[in-house]
């Protein structure tokens, strides 16, 4: 019998969120229904390159920022 | 004020910024429009080929609104991410890196502010950020004030373009210190793009007549009563100002000089 995946707390765009421990950024984006183009991701203030999304795994307490382009001058 | 062309302002029809070449010398912002639809029409009317965008958190709570990028044809417009809202070099550098990752270009409009009320740029932080970003391969278009020394420091720091304000952001006051802006244009070797303060079409024409390589504006179009019509006006003004600059204006004189001959007057 498998143990249920442990949940951890991370901050995403300033809000606390429960995710599966070790979840990848790529999987997180899928869960959030975000396309990979037109966005950028930081974990703990370090930019995560697009080709690293599936390799970058979340740990408890991580601070994630997901940004995109909005109107501006 | 003579008609001699400054050495940093080639007669070329295109404006070269880094690896890119633009036939339109108008750069337009994407903020403050009443709707994305109006923005898209205004951008088209302006004839611009380069639009600024801001870098902000994805709104995970409210996914209802259309995405800005859905309304900007990436084949038609180069996206120029800005570092608006940053008050330190660190924040601006961080934002620039995010902007480069989210987009596909190395260009960044670097904006590091020093005061919330006037939105005036912090020269020292802007110079520091420019040095770091240039070392990371960015093509930096640096927003600055209309001070010659600040402009020279940014050029020395490696900025590909220096962008002095005409007036405070969103003020519509036009080019408040034409002499200062002209001094910057005449002294710098890099393209000088007047950015901020444009209120109406004549402000764009004035900037181009001073010899600016281009003009960047947002509020002057976005908050006009008819943004699409104003965008068309700005386009015409940019072209008119550039043509007038290249044509070489007459000097200003305090007294009158007749345009018709004095000889051959009847009855004399």
Tab-separated table of C-alpha atoms in Angstrom:
chain	number	residue	atom	x	y	z
A	1	UNK	CA	0.000	0.000	0.000
A	2	UNK	CA	1.482	3.379	-1.002
A	3	UNK	CA	1.685	6.289	1.420
A	4	UNK	CA	-0.177	9.384	0.241
A	5	UNK	CA	2.218	12.026	-1.075
A	6	UNK	CA	3.149	14.398	1.740
A	7	UNK	CA	1.948	17.931	1.405
A	8	UNK	CA	4.157	20.939	2.010
A	9	UNK	CA	3.448	24.628	2.280
A	10	UNK	CA	4.956	27.023	-0.233
A	11	UNK	CA	4.294	30.660	-1.042
A	12	UNK	CA	3.118	31.313	-4.595
A	13	UNK	CA	2.751	34.921	-5.656
A	14	UNK	CA	2.487	36.040	-2.077
A	15	UNK	CA	-0.083	33.475	-0.963
A	16	UNK	CA	0.358	30.320	0.978
A	17	UNK	CA	-0.466	27.092	-0.873
A	18	UNK	CA	-0.320	23.349	-0.200
A	19	UNK	CA	1.456	21.294	-2.826
A	20	UNK	CA	2.758	17.741	-2.986
A	21	UNK	CA	6.286	17.464	-1.599
A	22	UNK	CA	8.846	17.431	-4.402
A	23	UNK	CA	6.362	18.657	-6.972
A	24	UNK	CA	8.130	20.124	-9.982
A	25	UNK	CA	7.609	23.650	-11.250
A	26	UNK	CA	6.442	22.142	-14.531
A	27	UNK	CA	3.746	20.134	-12.746
A	28	UNK	CA	2.746	23.182	-10.698
A	29	UNK	CA	2.225	25.189	-13.880
A	30	UNK	CA	0.061	22.400	-15.278
A	31	UNK	CA	-2.039	22.374	-12.101
A	32	UNK	CA	-2.419	26.159	-12.342
A	33	UNK	CA	-3.292	25.810	-16.039
A	34	UNK	CA	-0.519	28.176	-17.040
A	35	UNK	CA	1.173	27.958	-20.404
A	36	UNK	CA	4.960	28.025	-20.264
A	37	UNK	CA	5.326	30.796	-22.804
A	38	UNK	CA	4.943	34.401	-21.761
A	39	UNK	CA	5.797	33.712	-18.121
A	40	UNK	CA	8.874	33.572	-15.912
A	41	UNK	CA	9.384	31.761	-12.609
A	42	UNK	CA	11.563	32.444	-9.587
A	43	UNK	CA	12.053	30.119	-6.639
A	44	UNK	CA	13.592	31.767	-3.587
A	45	UNK	CA	14.607	34.732	-5.697
A	46	UNK	CA	16.498	32.594	-8.168
A	47	UNK	CA	15.296	32.623	-11.767
A	48	UNK	CA	14.315	29.163	-12.981
A	49	UNK	CA	15.021	28.710	-16.675
A	50	UNK	CA	12.313	27.094	-18.771
A	51	UNK	CA	14.391	24.002	-19.479
A	52	UNK	CA	14.686	23.474	-15.716
A	53	UNK	CA	10.947	23.519	-14.940
A	54	UNK	CA	10.605	19.751	-14.736
A	55	UNK	CA	13.843	19.273	-12.796
A	56	UNK	CA	13.188	22.024	-10.217
A	57	UNK	CA	11.352	20.453	-7.268
A	58	UNK	CA	9.609	22.344	-4.517
A	59	UNK	CA	10.539	22.088	-0.839
A	60	UNK	CA	8.691	23.221	2.245
A	61	UNK	CA	8.864	26.975	2.696
A	62	UNK	CA	9.890	27.763	-0.874
A	63	UNK	CA	8.840	31.173	-2.156
A	64	UNK	CA	7.689	31.053	-5.758
A	65	UNK	CA	7.011	33.995	-8.025
A	66	UNK	CA	5.276	33.474	-11.354
A	67	UNK	CA	5.159	36.588	-13.504
A	68	UNK	CA	3.898	37.612	-16.890
A	69	UNK	CA	3.604	40.747	-18.982
A	70	UNK	CA	0.867	43.271	-18.274
A	71	UNK	CA	0.142	46.681	-19.742
A	72	UNK	CA	2.724	49.316	-18.889
A	73	UNK	CA	4.559	52.351	-20.213
B	1	UNK	CA	20.249	76.939	-33.233
B	2	UNK	CA	21.754	75.943	-36.578
B	3	UNK	CA	20.820	73.408	-39.203
B	4	UNK	CA	23.930	71.229	-38.783
B	5	UNK	CA	23.111	67.583	-38.146
B	6	UNK	CA	24.753	66.199	-34.991
B	7	UNK	CA	27.159	63.329	-35.621
B	8	UNK	CA	25.083	60.841	-33.625
B	9	UNK	CA	22.026	61.305	-35.767
B	10	UNK	CA	22.494	59.641	-39.130
B	11	UNK	CA	20.025	60.431	-41.848
B	12	UNK	CA	19.150	56.786	-42.036
B	13	UNK	CA	15.461	56.088	-42.292
B	14	UNK	CA	15.717	53.339	-39.706
B	15	UNK	CA	16.446	53.530	-36.010
B	16	UNK	CA	18.957	50.942	-34.885
B	17	UNK	CA	18.728	49.768	-31.266
B	18	UNK	CA	21.047	46.874	-30.518
B	19	UNK	CA	20.337	44.148	-33.050
B	20	UNK	CA	16.976	45.576	-34.055
B	21	UNK	CA	16.120	48.088	-36.721
B	22	UNK	CA	12.897	50.071	-36.603
B	23	UNK	CA	11.352	52.121	-39.383
B	24	UNK	CA	8.937	53.723	-36.926
B	25	UNK	CA	10.550	56.088	-34.436
B	26	UNK	CA	7.533	55.976	-32.152
B	27	UNK	CA	7.570	53.539	-29.226
B	28	UNK	CA	4.240	53.070	-27.466
B	29	UNK	CA	3.231	51.781	-24.060
B	30	UNK	CA	0.464	49.288	-23.358
B	31	UNK	CA	-0.760	50.616	-20.015
B	32	UNK	CA	-3.826	52.620	-18.927
B	33	UNK	CA	-6.086	51.843	-21.888
B	34	UNK	CA	-9.792	51.430	-21.215
B	35	UNK	CA	-9.655	48.004	-22.845
B	36	UNK	CA	-7.277	45.654	-24.596
B	37	UNK	CA	-9.323	46.100	-27.765
B	38	UNK	CA	-8.792	49.877	-27.748
B	39	UNK	CA	-5.106	49.327	-27.023
B	40	UNK	CA	-4.716	47.013	-30.009
B	41	UNK	CA	-6.369	49.533	-32.356
B	42	UNK	CA	-4.310	52.405	-30.980
B	43	UNK	CA	-1.043	50.506	-31.402
B	44	UNK	CA	-1.951	49.777	-34.995
B	45	UNK	CA	-2.864	53.425	-35.679
B	46	UNK	CA	0.423	54.596	-34.181
B	47	UNK	CA	2.481	52.563	-36.635
B	48	UNK	CA	4.783	51.544	-33.819
B	49	UNK	CA	6.937	48.450	-34.026
B	50	UNK	CA	7.984	48.323	-30.384
B	51	UNK	CA	5.708	48.323	-27.357
B	52	UNK	CA	6.583	48.462	-23.679
B	53	UNK	CA	5.089	46.046	-21.174
B	54	UNK	CA	5.375	45.717	-17.414
B	55	UNK	CA	6.376	42.565	-15.531
B	56	UNK	CA	3.944	41.571	-12.780
B	57	UNK	CA	2.667	38.530	-10.925
B	58	UNK	CA	0.218	36.329	-12.791
B	59	UNK	CA	-3.165	36.899	-11.201
B	60	UNK	CA	-3.865	33.364	-10.035
B	61	UNK	CA	-7.103	34.327	-8.288
B	62	UNK	CA	-8.806	36.062	-11.216
B	63	UNK	CA	-8.108	34.327	-14.506
B	64	UNK	CA	-11.168	35.802	-16.207
B	65	UNK	CA	-9.626	38.792	-17.944
B	66	UNK	CA	-8.039	38.309	-21.344
B	67	UNK	CA	-4.289	38.061	-21.370
B	68	UNK	CA	-2.463	41.145	-22.652
B	69	UNK	CA	-0.309	39.053	-24.949
B	70	UNK	CA	-3.436	37.824	-26.740
B	71	UNK	CA	-3.912	41.392	-28.010
B	72	UNK	CA	-0.335	42.067	-29.078
B	73	UNK	CA	0.743	40.498	-32.345
B	74	UNK	CA	4.251	39.252	-31.592
B	75	UNK	CA	5.063	39.139	-35.298
B	76	UNK	CA	4.290	42.820	-35.610
B	77	UNK	CA	5.582	44.296	-32.362
B	78	UNK	CA	8.797	43.804	-30.438
B	79	UNK	CA	8.021	43.590	-26.733
B	80	UNK	CA	10.123	45.878	-24.555
B	81	UNK	CA	9.745	44.838	-20.899
B	82	UNK	CA	10.147	47.690	-18.434
B	83	UNK	CA	11.254	47.730	-14.815
B	84	UNK	CA	8.490	50.120	-13.766
B	85	UNK	CA	7.779	50.255	-10.048
B	86	UNK	CA	11.373	49.525	-9.052
B	87	UNK	CA	13.109	51.855	-6.629
B	88	UNK	CA	16.405	50.031	-6.280
B	89	UNK	CA	18.937	48.698	-8.742
B	90	UNK	CA	18.480	45.205	-7.222
B	91	UNK	CA	14.741	45.198	-7.880
B	92	UNK	CA	15.219	46.526	-11.396
B	93	UNK	CA	17.859	43.899	-12.193
B	94	UNK	CA	15.613	41.165	-10.815
B	95	UNK	CA	12.664	42.433	-12.877
B	96	UNK	CA	14.772	42.734	-16.018
B	97	UNK	CA	15.914	39.116	-15.671
B	98	UNK	CA	12.306	37.970	-15.266
B	99	UNK	CA	11.252	40.049	-18.250
B	100	UNK	CA	13.938	38.510	-20.441
B	101	UNK	CA	12.927	35.023	-19.405
B	102	UNK	CA	9.224	35.695	-20.033
B	103	UNK	CA	9.846	37.225	-23.441
B	104	UNK	CA	12.267	36.526	-26.220
B	105	UNK	CA	14.364	39.668	-26.364
B	106	UNK	CA	17.399	41.039	-24.547
B	107	UNK	CA	15.982	44.546	-24.655
B	108	UNK	CA	14.875	46.166	-21.438
B	109	UNK	CA	13.551	49.603	-20.629
B	110	UNK	CA	15.384	50.283	-17.387
B	111	UNK	CA	13.471	52.473	-14.985
B	112	UNK	CA	14.678	52.960	-11.407
B	113	UNK	CA	12.662	55.599	-9.633
B	114	UNK	CA	13.726	57.806	-6.766
B	115	UNK	CA	10.478	59.517	-5.757
B	116	UNK	CA	6.866	58.319	-5.657
B	117	UNK	CA	5.278	61.690	-6.194
B	118	UNK	CA	7.213	62.907	-9.222
B	119	UNK	CA	8.309	59.456	-10.468
B	120	UNK	CA	11.692	61.005	-11.137
B	121	UNK	CA	14.490	58.533	-11.876
B	122	UNK	CA	17.237	57.735	-9.379
B	123	UNK	CA	20.376	58.384	-11.424
B	124	UNK	CA	22.826	56.559	-9.205
B	125	UNK	CA	20.716	53.394	-8.987
B	126	UNK	CA	20.000	53.532	-12.731
B	127	UNK	CA	23.713	53.748	-13.547
B	128	UNK	CA	24.481	50.815	-11.220
B	129	UNK	CA	21.708	48.697	-12.698
B	130	UNK	CA	22.822	49.555	-16.230
B	131	UNK	CA	26.352	48.295	-15.549
B	132	UNK	CA	25.103	44.990	-14.165
B	133	UNK	CA	22.537	44.398	-16.899
B	134	UNK	CA	24.971	45.272	-19.679
B	135	UNK	CA	27.434	42.753	-18.222
B	136	UNK	CA	24.640	40.129	-18.431
B	137	UNK	CA	24.076	40.802	-22.105
B	138	UNK	CA	21.007	43.023	-21.892
B	139	UNK	CA	20.324	45.771	-24.413
B	140	UNK	CA	19.521	48.566	-21.997
B	141	UNK	CA	17.327	51.522	-22.878
B	142	UNK	CA	17.790	53.691	-19.801
B	143	UNK	CA	15.099	56.098	-18.646
B	144	UNK	CA	16.645	59.182	-17.093
B	145	UNK	CA	16.060	62.837	-16.333
B	146	UNK	CA	16.977	65.711	-18.661
B	147	UNK	CA	20.415	66.233	-17.094
B	148	UNK	CA	23.366	65.963	-19.486
B	149	UNK	CA	25.736	64.451	-16.928
B	150	UNK	CA	23.261	61.719	-15.981
B	151	UNK	CA	22.862	60.901	-19.665
B	152	UNK	CA	26.634	60.738	-20.185
B	153	UNK	CA	27.050	58.455	-17.159
B	154	UNK	CA	24.458	56.079	-18.567
B	155	UNK	CA	26.129	56.049	-21.956
B	156	UNK	CA	29.469	55.338	-20.234
B	157	UNK	CA	27.790	52.529	-18.292
B	158	UNK	CA	26.915	50.844	-21.578
B	159	UNK	CA	23.307	51.842	-22.221
B	160	UNK	CA	22.357	51.190	-25.849
B	161	UNK	CA	19.913	54.078	-25.743
B	162	UNK	CA	19.441	56.889	-23.278
B	163	UNK	CA	15.899	58.084	-22.731
B	164	UNK	CA	15.575	61.491	-21.085
B	165	UNK	CA	12.148	62.526	-19.859
B	166	UNK	CA	10.390	65.461	-21.459
B	167	UNK	CA	8.274	65.874	-18.314
B	168	UNK	CA	7.131	63.666	-15.425
B	169	UNK	CA	5.545	60.343	-16.398
B	170	UNK	CA	1.892	60.812	-17.309
B	171	UNK	CA	2.037	64.580	-16.805
B	172	UNK	CA	1.295	65.641	-20.368
B	173	UNK	CA	3.535	68.668	-19.799
B	174	UNK	CA	5.541	68.091	-22.951
B	175	UNK	CA	9.255	68.810	-23.320
B	176	UNK	CA	9.825	71.078	-20.327
B	177	UNK	CA	13.484	71.835	-20.974
B	178	UNK	CA	14.146	71.759	-24.697
B	179	UNK	CA	17.662	73.119	-24.292
B	180	UNK	CA	18.646	70.303	-21.936
B	181	UNK	CA	17.168	67.641	-24.188
B	182	UNK	CA	18.938	69.118	-27.211
B	183	UNK	CA	22.256	69.184	-25.337
B	184	UNK	CA	21.857	65.506	-24.540
B	185	UNK	CA	21.012	64.688	-28.160
B	186	UNK	CA	24.014	66.649	-29.433
B	187	UNK	CA	26.550	65.190	-27.015
B	188	UNK	CA	25.633	61.519	-26.819
B	189	UNK	CA	26.796	58.989	-29.381
B	190	UNK	CA	23.977	56.512	-28.654
B	191	UNK	CA	20.406	57.069	-29.870
B	192	UNK	CA	18.436	59.393	-27.591
B	193	UNK	CA	14.742	58.590	-27.255
B	194	UNK	CA	12.597	61.116	-25.407
B	195	UNK	CA	10.450	59.199	-22.950
B	196	UNK	CA	7.718	60.536	-20.608
B	197	UNK	CA	5.698	63.694	-20.438
B	198	UNK	CA	4.258	63.655	-23.945
B	199	UNK	CA	0.742	65.101	-23.859
B	200	UNK	CA	-0.202	65.694	-27.451
B	201	UNK	CA	1.104	65.397	-30.987
B	202	UNK	CA	3.070	68.650	-31.026
B	203	UNK	CA	5.167	67.386	-28.097
B	204	UNK	CA	6.302	64.479	-30.260
B	205	UNK	CA	7.081	66.836	-33.130
B	206	UNK	CA	9.108	69.096	-30.822
B	207	UNK	CA	11.157	66.152	-29.575
B	208	UNK	CA	11.878	64.966	-33.106
B	209	UNK	CA	12.719	68.513	-34.256
B	210	UNK	CA	15.300	68.703	-31.475
B	211	UNK	CA	16.944	65.731	-33.161
B	212	UNK	CA	15.698	62.879	-30.968
B	213	UNK	CA	16.143	59.449	-32.487
B	214	UNK	CA	12.659	58.533	-31.306
B	215	UNK	CA	9.915	59.157	-28.782
B	216	UNK	CA	8.343	56.777	-26.277
B	217	UNK	CA	4.944	57.543	-24.867
B	218	UNK	CA	1.970	55.850	-23.225
B	219	UNK	CA	-0.439	58.097	-21.318
B	220	UNK	CA	-0.685	60.696	-24.090
B	221	UNK	CA	-2.367	58.088	-26.254
B	222	UNK	CA	-4.038	55.807	-23.717
B	223	UNK	CA	-5.908	58.525	-21.844
B	224	UNK	CA	-6.718	60.761	-24.811
B	225	UNK	CA	-10.426	61.199	-25.447
B	226	UNK	CA	-9.972	59.168	-28.629
B	227	UNK	CA	-6.841	57.061	-28.226
B	228	UNK	CA	-6.950	55.634	-31.749
B	229	UNK	CA	-7.205	59.094	-33.328
B	230	UNK	CA	-4.467	60.406	-31.040
B	231	UNK	CA	-2.222	57.501	-31.955
B	232	UNK	CA	-2.606	58.436	-35.618
B	233	UNK	CA	-1.791	62.054	-34.740
B	234	UNK	CA	1.327	60.992	-32.861
B	235	UNK	CA	2.447	58.951	-35.870
B	236	UNK	CA	2.060	61.933	-38.183
B	237	UNK	CA	3.804	64.238	-35.702
B	238	UNK	CA	6.741	61.881	-35.339
B	239	UNK	CA	7.204	61.759	-39.102
B	240	UNK	CA	6.700	65.518	-39.506
B	241	UNK	CA	9.162	66.336	-36.734
B	242	UNK	CA	11.778	64.029	-38.183
B	243	UNK	CA	11.362	65.465	-41.691
B	244	UNK	CA	11.616	69.007	-40.330
B	245	UNK	CA	14.760	68.133	-38.395
B	246	UNK	CA	16.405	66.639	-41.477
B	247	UNK	CA	15.281	69.588	-43.616
B	248	UNK	CA	17.114	72.046	-41.369
B	249	UNK	CA	15.015	74.806	-39.830
B	250	UNK	CA	15.680	78.538	-40.172
B	251	UNK	CA	17.292	80.269	-37.207
B	252	UNK	CA	15.130	82.313	-34.864
B	253	UNK	CA	15.443	86.102	-35.197
B	254	UNK	CA	14.019	88.816	-33.008
B	255	UNK	CA	13.107	91.215	-35.815
B	256	UNK	CA	11.278	90.845	-39.106
B	257	UNK	CA	12.895	90.129	-42.478
B	258	UNK	CA	10.598	90.593	-45.493
B	259	UNK	CA	9.782	87.611	-47.666
B	260	UNK	CA	8.944	89.743	-50.733
B	261	UNK	CA	11.576	91.869	-52.604
B	262	UNK	CA	12.003	95.565	-51.763
B	263	UNK	CA	12.935	96.422	-55.358
B	264	UNK	CA	10.365	97.222	-58.013
B	265	UNK	CA	7.731	98.596	-55.667
B	266	UNK	CA	5.142	100.562	-57.670
B	267	UNK	CA	5.177	104.307	-57.068
B	268	UNK	CA	8.628	104.464	-55.424
